PDB file of C-alpha atoms in Angstrom:
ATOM      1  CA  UNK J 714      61.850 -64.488 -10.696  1.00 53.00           C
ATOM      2  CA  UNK J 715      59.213 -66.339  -8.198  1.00 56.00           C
ATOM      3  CA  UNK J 716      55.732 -64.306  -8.132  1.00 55.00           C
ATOM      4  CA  UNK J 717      54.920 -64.372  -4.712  1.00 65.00           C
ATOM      5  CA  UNK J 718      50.884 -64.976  -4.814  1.00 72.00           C
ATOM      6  CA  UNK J 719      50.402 -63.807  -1.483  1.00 77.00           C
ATOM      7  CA  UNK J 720      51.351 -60.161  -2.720  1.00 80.00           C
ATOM      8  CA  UNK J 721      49.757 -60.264  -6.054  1.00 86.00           C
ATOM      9  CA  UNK J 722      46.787 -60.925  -3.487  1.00 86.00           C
ATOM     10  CA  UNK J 723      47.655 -58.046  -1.024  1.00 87.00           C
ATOM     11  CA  UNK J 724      48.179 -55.732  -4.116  1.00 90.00           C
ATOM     12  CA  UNK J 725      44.839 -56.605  -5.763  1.00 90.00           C
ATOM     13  CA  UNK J 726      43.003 -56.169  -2.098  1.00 90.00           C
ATOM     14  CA  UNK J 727      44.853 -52.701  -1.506  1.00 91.00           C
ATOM     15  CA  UNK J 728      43.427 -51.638  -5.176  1.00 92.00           C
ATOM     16  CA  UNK J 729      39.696 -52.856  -4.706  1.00 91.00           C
ATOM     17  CA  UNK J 730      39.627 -51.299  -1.285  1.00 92.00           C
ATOM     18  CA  UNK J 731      41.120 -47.435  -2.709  1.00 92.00           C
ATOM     19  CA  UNK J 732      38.616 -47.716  -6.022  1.00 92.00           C
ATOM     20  CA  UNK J 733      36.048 -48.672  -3.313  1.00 91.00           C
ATOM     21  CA  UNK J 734      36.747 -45.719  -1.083  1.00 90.00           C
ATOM     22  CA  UNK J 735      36.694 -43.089  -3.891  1.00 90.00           C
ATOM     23  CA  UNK J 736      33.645 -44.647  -5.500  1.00 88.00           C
ATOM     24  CA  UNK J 737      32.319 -44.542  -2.173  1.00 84.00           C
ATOM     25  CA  UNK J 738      33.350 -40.924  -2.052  1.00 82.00           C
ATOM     26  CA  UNK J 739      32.315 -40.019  -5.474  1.00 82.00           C
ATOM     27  CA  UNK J 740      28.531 -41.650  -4.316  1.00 77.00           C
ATOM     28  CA  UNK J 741      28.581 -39.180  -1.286  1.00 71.00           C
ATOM     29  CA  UNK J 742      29.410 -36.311  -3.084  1.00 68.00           C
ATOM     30  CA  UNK J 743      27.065 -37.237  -5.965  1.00 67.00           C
ATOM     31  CA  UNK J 744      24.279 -37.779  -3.031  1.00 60.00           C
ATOM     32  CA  UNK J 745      24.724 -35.176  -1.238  1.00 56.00           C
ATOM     33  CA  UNK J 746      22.905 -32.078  -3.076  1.00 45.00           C
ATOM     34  CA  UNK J 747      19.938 -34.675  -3.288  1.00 42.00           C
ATOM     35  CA  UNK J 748      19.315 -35.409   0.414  1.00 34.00           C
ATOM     36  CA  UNK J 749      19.560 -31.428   0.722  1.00 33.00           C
ATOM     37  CA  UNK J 750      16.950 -30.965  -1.179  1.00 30.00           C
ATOM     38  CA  UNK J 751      14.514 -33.633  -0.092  1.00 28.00           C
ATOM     39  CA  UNK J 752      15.012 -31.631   3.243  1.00 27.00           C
ATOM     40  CA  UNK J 753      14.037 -28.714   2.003  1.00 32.00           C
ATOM     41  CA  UNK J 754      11.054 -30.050   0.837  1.00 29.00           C
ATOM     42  CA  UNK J 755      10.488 -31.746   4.183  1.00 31.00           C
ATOM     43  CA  UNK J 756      11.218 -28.712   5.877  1.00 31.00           C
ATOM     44  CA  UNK J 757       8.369 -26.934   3.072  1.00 32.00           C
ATOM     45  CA  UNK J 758       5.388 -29.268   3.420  1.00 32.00           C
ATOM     46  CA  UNK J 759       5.964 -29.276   7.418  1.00 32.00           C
ATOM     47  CA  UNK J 760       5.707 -25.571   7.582  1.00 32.00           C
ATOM     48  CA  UNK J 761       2.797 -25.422   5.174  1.00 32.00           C
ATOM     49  CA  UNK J 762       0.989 -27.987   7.786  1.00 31.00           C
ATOM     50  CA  UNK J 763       1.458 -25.643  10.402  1.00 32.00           C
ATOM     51  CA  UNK J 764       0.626 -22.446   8.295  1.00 33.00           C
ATOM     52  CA  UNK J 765      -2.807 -23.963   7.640  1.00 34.00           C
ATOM     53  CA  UNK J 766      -3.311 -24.180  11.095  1.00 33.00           C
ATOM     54  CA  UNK J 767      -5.038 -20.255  12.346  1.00 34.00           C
ATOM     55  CA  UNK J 768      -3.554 -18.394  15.035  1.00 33.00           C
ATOM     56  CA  UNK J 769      -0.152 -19.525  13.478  1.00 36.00           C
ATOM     57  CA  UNK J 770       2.327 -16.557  12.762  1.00 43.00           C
ATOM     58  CA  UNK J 771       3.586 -17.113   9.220  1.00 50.00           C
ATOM     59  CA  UNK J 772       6.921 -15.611   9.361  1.00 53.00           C
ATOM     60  CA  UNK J 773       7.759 -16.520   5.646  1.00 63.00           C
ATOM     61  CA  UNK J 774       4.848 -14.115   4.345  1.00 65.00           C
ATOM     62  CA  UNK J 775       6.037 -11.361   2.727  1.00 70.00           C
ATOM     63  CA  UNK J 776       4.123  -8.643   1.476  1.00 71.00           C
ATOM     64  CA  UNK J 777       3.883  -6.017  -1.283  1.00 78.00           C
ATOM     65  CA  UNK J 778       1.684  -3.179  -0.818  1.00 80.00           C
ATOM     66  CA  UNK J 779       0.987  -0.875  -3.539  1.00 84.00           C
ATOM     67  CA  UNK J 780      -1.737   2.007  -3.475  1.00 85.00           C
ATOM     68  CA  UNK J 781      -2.854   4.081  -6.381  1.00 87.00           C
ATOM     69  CA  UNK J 782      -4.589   7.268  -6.606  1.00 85.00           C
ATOM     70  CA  UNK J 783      -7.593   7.859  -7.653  1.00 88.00           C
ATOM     71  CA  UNK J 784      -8.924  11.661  -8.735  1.00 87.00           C
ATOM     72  CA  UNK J 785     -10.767  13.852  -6.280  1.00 90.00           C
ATOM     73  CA  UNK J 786     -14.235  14.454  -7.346  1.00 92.00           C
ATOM     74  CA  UNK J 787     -15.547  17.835  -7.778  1.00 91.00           C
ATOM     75  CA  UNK J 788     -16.356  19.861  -4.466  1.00 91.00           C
ATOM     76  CA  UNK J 789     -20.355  20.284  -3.963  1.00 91.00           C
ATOM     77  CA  UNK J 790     -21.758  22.765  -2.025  1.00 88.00           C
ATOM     78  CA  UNK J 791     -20.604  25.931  -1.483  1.00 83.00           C
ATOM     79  CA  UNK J 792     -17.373  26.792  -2.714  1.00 80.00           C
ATOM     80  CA  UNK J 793     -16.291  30.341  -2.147  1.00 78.00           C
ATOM     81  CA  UNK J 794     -17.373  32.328   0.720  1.00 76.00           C
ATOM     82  CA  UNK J 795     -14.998  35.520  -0.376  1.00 78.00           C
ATOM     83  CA  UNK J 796     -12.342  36.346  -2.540  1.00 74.00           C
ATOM     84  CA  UNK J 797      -9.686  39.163  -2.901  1.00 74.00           C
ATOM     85  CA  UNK J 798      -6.587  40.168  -3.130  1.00 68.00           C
ATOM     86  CA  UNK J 799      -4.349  39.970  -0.107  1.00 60.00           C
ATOM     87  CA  UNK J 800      -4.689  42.664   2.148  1.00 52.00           C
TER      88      UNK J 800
ATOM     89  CA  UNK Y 914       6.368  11.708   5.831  1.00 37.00           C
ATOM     90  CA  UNK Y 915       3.890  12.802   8.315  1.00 39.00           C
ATOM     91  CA  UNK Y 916       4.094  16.874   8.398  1.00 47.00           C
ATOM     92  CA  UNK Y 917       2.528  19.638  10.115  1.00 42.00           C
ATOM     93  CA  UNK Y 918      -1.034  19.922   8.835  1.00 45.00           C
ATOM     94  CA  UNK Y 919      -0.480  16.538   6.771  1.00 52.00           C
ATOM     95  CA  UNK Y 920      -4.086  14.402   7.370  1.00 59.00           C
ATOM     96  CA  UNK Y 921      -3.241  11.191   9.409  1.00 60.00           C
ATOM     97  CA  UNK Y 922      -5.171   8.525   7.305  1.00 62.00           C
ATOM     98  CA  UNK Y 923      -3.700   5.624   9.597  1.00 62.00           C
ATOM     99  CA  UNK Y 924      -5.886   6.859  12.207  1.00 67.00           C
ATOM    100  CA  UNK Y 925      -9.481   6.444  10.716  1.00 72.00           C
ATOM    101  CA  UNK Y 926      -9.183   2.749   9.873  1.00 72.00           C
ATOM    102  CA  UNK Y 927      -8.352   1.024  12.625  1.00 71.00           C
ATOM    103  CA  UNK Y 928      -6.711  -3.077  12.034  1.00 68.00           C
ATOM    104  CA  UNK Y 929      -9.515  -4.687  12.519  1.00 73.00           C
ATOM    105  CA  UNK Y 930     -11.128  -2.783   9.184  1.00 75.00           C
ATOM    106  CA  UNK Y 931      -8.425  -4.060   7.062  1.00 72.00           C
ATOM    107  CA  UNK Y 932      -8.489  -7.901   9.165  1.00 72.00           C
ATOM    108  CA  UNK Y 933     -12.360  -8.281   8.528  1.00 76.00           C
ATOM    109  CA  UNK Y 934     -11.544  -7.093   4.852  1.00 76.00           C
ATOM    110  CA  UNK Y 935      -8.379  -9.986   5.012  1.00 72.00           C
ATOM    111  CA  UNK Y 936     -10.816 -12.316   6.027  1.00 74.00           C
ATOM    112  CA  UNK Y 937     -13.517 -12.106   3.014  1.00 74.00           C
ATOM    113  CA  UNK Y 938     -10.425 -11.846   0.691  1.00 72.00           C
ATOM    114  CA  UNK Y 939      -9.212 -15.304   1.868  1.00 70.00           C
ATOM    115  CA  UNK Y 940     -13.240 -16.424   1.621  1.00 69.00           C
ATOM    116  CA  UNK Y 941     -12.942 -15.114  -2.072  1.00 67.00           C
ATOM    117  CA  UNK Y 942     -10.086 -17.262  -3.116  1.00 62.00           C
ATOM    118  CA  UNK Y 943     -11.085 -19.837  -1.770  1.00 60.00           C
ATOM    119  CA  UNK Y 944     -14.440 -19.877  -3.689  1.00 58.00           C
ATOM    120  CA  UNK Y 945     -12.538 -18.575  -7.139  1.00 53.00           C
ATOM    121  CA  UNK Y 946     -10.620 -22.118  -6.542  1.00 51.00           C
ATOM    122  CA  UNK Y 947      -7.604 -20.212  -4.960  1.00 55.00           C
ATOM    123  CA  UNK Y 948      -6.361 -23.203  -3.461  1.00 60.00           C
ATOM    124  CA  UNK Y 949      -5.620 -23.464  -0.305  1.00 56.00           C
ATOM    125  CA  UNK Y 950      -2.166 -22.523  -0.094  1.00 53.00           C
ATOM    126  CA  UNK Y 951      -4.078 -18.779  -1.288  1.00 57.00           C
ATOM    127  CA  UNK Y 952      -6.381 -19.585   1.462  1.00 58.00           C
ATOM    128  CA  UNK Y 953      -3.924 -20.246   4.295  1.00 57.00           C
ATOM    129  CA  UNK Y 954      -2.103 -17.282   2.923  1.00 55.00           C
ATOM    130  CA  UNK Y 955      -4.620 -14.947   2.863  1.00 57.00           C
ATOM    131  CA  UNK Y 956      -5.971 -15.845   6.150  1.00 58.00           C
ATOM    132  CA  UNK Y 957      -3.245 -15.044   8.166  1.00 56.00           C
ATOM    133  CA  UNK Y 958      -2.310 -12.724   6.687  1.00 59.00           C
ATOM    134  CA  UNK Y 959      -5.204 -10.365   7.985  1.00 61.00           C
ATOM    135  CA  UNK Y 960      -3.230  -8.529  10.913  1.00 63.00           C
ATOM    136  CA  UNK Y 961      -0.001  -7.980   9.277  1.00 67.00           C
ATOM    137  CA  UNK Y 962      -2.161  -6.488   5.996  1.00 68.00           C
ATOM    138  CA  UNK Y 963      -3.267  -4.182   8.777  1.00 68.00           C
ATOM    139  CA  UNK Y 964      -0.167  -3.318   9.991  1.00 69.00           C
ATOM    140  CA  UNK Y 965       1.397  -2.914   6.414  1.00 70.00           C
ATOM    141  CA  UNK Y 966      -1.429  -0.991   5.446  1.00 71.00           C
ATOM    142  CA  UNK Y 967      -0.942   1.275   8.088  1.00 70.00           C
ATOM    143  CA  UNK Y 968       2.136   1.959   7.518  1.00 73.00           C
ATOM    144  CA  UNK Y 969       2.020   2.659   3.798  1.00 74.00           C
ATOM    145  CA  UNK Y 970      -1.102   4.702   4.708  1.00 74.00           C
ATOM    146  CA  UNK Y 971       1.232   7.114   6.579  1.00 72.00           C
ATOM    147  CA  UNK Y 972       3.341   8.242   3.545  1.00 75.00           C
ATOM    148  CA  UNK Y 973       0.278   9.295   1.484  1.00 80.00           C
ATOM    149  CA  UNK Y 974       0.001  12.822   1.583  1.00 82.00           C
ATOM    150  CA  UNK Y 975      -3.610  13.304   0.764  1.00 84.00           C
ATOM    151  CA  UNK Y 976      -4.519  16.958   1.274  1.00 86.00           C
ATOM    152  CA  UNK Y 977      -2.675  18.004  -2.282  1.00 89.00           C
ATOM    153  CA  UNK Y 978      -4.874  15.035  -3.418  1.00 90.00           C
ATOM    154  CA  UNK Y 979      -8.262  16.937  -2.484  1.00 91.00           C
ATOM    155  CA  UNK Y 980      -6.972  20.321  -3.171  1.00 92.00           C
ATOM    156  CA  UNK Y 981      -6.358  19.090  -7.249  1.00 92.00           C
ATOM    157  CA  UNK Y 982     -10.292  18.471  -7.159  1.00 93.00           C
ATOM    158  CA  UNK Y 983     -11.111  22.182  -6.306  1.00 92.00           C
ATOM    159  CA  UNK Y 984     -10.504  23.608  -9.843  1.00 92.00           C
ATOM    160  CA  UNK Y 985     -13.691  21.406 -11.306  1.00 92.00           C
ATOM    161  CA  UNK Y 986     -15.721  23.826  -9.098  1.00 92.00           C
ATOM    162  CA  UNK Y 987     -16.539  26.660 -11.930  1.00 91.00           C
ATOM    163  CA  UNK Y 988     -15.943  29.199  -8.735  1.00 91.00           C
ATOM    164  CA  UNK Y 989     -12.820  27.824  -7.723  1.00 91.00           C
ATOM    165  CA  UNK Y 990     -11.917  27.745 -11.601  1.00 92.00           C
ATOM    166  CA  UNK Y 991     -12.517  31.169 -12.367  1.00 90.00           C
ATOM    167  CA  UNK Y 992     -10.268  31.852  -9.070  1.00 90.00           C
ATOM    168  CA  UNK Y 993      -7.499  29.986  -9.851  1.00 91.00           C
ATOM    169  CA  UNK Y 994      -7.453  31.462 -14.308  1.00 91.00           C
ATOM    170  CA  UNK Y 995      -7.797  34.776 -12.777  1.00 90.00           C
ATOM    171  CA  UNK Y 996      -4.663  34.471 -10.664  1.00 90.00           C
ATOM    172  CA  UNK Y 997      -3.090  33.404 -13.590  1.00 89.00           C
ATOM    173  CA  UNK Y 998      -3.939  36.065 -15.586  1.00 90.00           C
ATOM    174  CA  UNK Y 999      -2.994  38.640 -13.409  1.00 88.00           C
ATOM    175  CA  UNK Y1000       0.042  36.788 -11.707  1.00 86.00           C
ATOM    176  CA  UNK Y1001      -0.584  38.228  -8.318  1.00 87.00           C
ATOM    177  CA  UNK Y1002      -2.075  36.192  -5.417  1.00 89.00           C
ATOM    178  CA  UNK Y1003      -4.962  36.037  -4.961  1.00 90.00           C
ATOM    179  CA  UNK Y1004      -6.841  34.304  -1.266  1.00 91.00           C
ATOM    180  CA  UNK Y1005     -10.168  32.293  -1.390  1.00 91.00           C
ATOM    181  CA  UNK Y1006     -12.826  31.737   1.787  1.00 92.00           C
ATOM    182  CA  UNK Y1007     -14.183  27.898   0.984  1.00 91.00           C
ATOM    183  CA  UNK Y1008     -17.617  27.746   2.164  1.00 91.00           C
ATOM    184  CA  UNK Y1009     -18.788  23.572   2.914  1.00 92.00           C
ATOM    185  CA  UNK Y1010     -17.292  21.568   0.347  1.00 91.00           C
ATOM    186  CA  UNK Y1011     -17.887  18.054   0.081  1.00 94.00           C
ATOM    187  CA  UNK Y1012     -15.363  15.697  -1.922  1.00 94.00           C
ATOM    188  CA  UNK Y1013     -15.000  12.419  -2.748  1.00 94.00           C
ATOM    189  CA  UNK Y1014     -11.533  10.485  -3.394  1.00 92.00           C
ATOM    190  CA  UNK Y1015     -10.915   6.663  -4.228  1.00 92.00           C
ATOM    191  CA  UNK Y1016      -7.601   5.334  -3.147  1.00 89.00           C
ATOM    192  CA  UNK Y1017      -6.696   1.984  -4.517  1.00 90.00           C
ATOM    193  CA  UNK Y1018      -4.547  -0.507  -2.407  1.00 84.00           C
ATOM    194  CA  UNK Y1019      -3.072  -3.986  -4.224  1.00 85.00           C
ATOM    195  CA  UNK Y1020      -1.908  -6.286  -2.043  1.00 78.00           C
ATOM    196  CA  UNK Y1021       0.598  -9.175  -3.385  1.00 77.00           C
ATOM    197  CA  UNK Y1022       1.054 -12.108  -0.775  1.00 71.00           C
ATOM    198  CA  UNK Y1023       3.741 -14.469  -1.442  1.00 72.00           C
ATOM    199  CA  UNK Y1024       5.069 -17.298   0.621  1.00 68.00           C
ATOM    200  CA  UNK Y1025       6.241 -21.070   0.579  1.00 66.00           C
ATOM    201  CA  UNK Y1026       7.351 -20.161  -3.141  1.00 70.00           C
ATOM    202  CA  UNK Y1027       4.067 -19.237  -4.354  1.00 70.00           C
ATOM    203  CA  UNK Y1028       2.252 -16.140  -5.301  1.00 72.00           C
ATOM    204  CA  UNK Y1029      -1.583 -15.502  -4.322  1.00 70.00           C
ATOM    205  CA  UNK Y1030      -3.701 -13.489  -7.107  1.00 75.00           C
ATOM    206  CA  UNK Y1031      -3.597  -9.821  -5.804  1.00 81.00           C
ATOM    207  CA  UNK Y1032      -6.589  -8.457  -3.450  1.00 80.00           C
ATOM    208  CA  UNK Y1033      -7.654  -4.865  -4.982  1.00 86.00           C
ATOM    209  CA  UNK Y1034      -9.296  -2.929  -2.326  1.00 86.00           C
ATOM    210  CA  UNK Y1035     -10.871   0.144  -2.966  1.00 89.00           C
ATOM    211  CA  UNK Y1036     -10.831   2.853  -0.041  1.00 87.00           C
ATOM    212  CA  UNK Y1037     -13.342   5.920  -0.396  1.00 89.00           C
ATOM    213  CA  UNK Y1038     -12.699   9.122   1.610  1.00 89.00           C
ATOM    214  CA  UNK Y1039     -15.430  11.463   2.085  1.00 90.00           C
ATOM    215  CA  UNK Y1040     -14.109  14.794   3.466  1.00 91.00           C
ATOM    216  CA  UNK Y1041     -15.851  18.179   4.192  1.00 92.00           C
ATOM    217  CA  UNK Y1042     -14.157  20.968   4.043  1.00 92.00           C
ATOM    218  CA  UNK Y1043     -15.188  24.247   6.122  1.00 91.00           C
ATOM    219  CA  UNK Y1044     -14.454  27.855   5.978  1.00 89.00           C
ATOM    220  CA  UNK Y1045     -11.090  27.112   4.934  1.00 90.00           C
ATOM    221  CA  UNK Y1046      -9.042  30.187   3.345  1.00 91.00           C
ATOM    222  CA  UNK Y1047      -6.676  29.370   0.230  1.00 92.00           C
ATOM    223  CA  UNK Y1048      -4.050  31.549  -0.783  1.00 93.00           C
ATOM    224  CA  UNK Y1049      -3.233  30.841  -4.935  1.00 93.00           C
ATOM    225  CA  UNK Y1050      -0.478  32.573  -7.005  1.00 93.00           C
ATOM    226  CA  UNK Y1051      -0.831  31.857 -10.840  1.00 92.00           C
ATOM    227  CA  UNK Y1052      -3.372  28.946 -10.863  1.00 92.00           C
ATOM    228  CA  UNK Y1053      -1.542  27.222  -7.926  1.00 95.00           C
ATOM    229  CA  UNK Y1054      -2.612  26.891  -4.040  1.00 94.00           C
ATOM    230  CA  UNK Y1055       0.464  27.700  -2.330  1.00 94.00           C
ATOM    231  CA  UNK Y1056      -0.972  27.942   0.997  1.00 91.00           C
ATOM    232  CA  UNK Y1057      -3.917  26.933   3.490  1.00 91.00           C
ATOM    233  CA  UNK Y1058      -4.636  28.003   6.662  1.00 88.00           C
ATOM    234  CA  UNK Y1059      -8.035  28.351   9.276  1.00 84.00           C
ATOM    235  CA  UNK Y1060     -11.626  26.888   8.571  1.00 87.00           C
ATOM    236  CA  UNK Y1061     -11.154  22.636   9.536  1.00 87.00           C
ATOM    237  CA  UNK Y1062     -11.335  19.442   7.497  1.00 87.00           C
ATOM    238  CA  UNK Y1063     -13.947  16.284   8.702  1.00 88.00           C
ATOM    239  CA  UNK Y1064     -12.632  13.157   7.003  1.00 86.00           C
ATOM    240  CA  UNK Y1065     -14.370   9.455   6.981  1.00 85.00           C
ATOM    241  CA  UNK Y1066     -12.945   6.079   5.226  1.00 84.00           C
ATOM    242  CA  UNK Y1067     -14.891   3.804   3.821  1.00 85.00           C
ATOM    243  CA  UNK Y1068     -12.469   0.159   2.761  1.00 84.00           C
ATOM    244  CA  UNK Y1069     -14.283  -1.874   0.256  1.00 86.00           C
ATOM    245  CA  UNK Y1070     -13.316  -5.244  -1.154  1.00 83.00           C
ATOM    246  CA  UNK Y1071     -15.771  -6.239  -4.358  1.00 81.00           C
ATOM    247  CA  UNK Y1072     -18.789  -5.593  -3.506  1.00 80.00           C
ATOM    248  CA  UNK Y1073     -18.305  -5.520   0.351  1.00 81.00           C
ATOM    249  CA  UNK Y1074     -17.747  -2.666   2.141  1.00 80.00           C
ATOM    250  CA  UNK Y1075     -16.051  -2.669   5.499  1.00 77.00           C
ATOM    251  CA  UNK Y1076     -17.305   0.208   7.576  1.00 71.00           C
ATOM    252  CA  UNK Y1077     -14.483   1.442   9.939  1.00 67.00           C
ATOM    253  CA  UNK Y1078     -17.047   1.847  12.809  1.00 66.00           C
ATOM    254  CA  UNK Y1079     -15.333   5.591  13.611  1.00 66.00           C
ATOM    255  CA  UNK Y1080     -16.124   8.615  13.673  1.00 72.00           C
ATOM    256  CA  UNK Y1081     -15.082  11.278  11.057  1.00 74.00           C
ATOM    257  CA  UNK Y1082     -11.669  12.579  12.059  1.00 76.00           C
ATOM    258  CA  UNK Y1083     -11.914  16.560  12.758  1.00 78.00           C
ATOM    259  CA  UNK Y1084      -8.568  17.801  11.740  1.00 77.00           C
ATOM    260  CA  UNK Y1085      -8.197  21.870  12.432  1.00 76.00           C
ATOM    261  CA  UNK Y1086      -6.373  23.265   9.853  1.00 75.00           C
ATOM    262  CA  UNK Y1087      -5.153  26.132  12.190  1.00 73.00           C
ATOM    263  CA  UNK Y1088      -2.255  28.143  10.919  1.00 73.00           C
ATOM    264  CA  UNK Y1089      -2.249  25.762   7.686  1.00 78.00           C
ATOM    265  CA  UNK Y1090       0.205  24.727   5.706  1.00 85.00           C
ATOM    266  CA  UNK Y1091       2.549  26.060   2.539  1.00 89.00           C
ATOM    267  CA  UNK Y1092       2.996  23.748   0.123  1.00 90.00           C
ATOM    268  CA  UNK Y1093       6.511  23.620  -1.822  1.00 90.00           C
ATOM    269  CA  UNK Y1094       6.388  26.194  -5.444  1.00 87.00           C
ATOM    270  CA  UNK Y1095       5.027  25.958  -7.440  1.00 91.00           C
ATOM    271  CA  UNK Y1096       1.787  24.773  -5.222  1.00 92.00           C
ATOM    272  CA  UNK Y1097      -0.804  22.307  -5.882  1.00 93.00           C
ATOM    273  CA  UNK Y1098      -1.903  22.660  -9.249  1.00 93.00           C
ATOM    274  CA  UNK Y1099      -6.016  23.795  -9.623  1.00 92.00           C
ATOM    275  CA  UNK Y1100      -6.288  23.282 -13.536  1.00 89.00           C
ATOM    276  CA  UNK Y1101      -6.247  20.112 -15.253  1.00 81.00           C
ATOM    277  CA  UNK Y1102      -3.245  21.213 -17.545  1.00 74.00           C
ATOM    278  CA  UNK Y1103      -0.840  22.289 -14.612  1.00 66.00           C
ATOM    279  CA  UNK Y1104      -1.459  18.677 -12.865  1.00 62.00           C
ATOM    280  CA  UNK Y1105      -0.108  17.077 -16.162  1.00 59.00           C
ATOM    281  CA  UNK Y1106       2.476  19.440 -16.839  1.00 59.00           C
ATOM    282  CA  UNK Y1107       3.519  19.051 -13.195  1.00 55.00           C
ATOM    283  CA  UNK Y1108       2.949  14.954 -13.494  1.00 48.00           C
TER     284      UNK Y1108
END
C-alpha cells in the first residue's frame, strides 16, 4: 500500500500542534500561582509606600489590646469616720 | 459593661493622651532599631490606639478594684474580721481616703504580615474617696452608697508621662451600688479564694 507523504505530514503537524497546546496549557497552569503571588507582593510593597506616608489611614492595622491589673495601694488618710451595726 | 455607679474611665483620658503617648512609642522603636515598618506602624496608629483604648477602657470595672485596697487599712481590717466573726453586717463611714492603682495596657500592632514589639503603658489612677458609707457582711463589701469619689489618670510610657490635661472626674456615689454575693472581698485570703 502507497504511503501518502502528504498525510504522514498532516498527521505529524496535527500531533506537534496538540502536544504544543497542552504544553502550552500545562506552562499556564504551572505559571499561574507564580504571577499571583508576585502581585501580591506588588500589591504589599505599594501599600507599605503609602503607609509610610502620615495622615494615611492604614486599614490593614489590626490591633490587640490587653490591660492588666495592678493592686490598689493602701488607703491614707482617714479611714473610718463611724461604724455600727445597721440601724 | 458600663452600670449604674460603675466609674467611666474613658472619660478622663481624652485621645489625644493616648495619640501623644502613640507618638513617643513610634519615636522609641525607631531609636531601639524598630525598623521602619514598626515606625510607620506605630505612627499611625496613634488615633485608633485611642479609640481602642477607649473602648477597652469601658469594660473595666474599677471601683471593686479600689474597694480590694481598703482591707490594708488596719481600721478597715479590723471592720471587715469583725463582720466575719460575728456574721452580721456591719456599715462603715470612710473619712478622705486616698488610693493609688496601676493599670497596665499592652498594645500588639500587626500589619503588612509583621508584628511590632508590644508598647507597655502604665496608667496610674489617683482617687479620693469622701464620706462614703460601706455596708460589709462577713469580710465582704456588699454595698456602697453616699459620700463621692474624685478620680485623676495619669498614662505613662517608660519614663514619660502623658498628663491628660483634665480635671479630676467628681463622680457622686449617690444611692450607691450592690455588688453581686458574695461582695468585694476586704482580706487578702477572700481575693484569692474568690480569684
Amino acid at each position: 500500500m502507497p504511503v501518502d507523504s502528504s498525510s504522514n505530514y498532516l498527521a505529524w503537524i496535527a500531533a506537534l500542534i496538540a502536544a504544543l497546546a497542552a504544553g502550552g496549557l500545562a506552562l499556564k497552569h504551572w505559571l499561574r500561582p507564580k504571577l499571583t503571588v508576585s502581585c501580591e507582593i506588588e500589591t504589599g510593597a505599594s501599600t507599605l509606600t503609602t503607609a509610610s506616608t502620615p495622615a494615611i489611614t492604614a486599614p490593614d492595622l489590626a490591633f490587640t489590646i490587653r490591660i492588666e491589673p495592678g493592686e490598689a495601694s493602701a488607703p491614707t488618710g482617714n479611714p473610718i469616720l463611724a461604724a455600727g451595726d445597721p440601724a | 459593661m458600663i452600670e449604674p455607679g460603675q466609674i467611666e474611665l474613658a472619660a478622663m483620658i481624652p485621645p489625644d493622651t493616648f495619640d501623644a503617648a502613640a507618638q513617643q512609642a513610634a519615636a522609641e522603636l525607631g531609636e531601639q532599631g524598630g525598623g521602619r515598618m514598626q515606625k510607620a506602624m506605630s505612627g499611625l496608629a496613634g488615633q485608633r490606639i485611642a479609640a481602642a483604648m477607649a473602648e477597652k477602657l469601658k469594660q473595666i470595672d474599677l471601683l471593686p478594684m479600689f474597694i480590694q485596697g481598703w482591707g490594708k487599712s488596719p481600721e478597715i481590717e479590723a471592720e471587715a474580721k469583725a463582720s466575719e466573726a460575728s456574721g452580721e453586717p456591719r456599715f462603715i463611714r470612710l473619712g478622705k481616703l486616698e488610693q493609688d492603682l496601676d493599670l497596665y495596657p499592652i498594645l500588639g500592632i500587626s500589619g503588612f504580615g509583621l508584628s511590632a514589639n508590644p508598647i507597655n503603658f502604665t496608667l496610674t489612677l489617683k482617687a479620693e474617696f469622701e464620706a462614703v458609707e460601706v455596708g460589709i457582711e462577713k469580710a465582704y463589701v456588699v454595698q456602697i452608697g453616699g459620700g463621692l469619689c474624685r478620680l485623676a489618670a495619669v498614662l505613662k510610657l517608660g519614663q514619660f508621662s502623658f498628663p491628660t490635661g483634665v480635671d479630676p472626674v467628681e463622680w457622686q456615689v449617690g444611692k450607691g451600688r450592690k455588688f453581686e454575693k458574695p461582695g468585694v472581698p476586704l482580706l487578702p485570703n477572700q481575693a484569692k479564694t474568690k480569684a
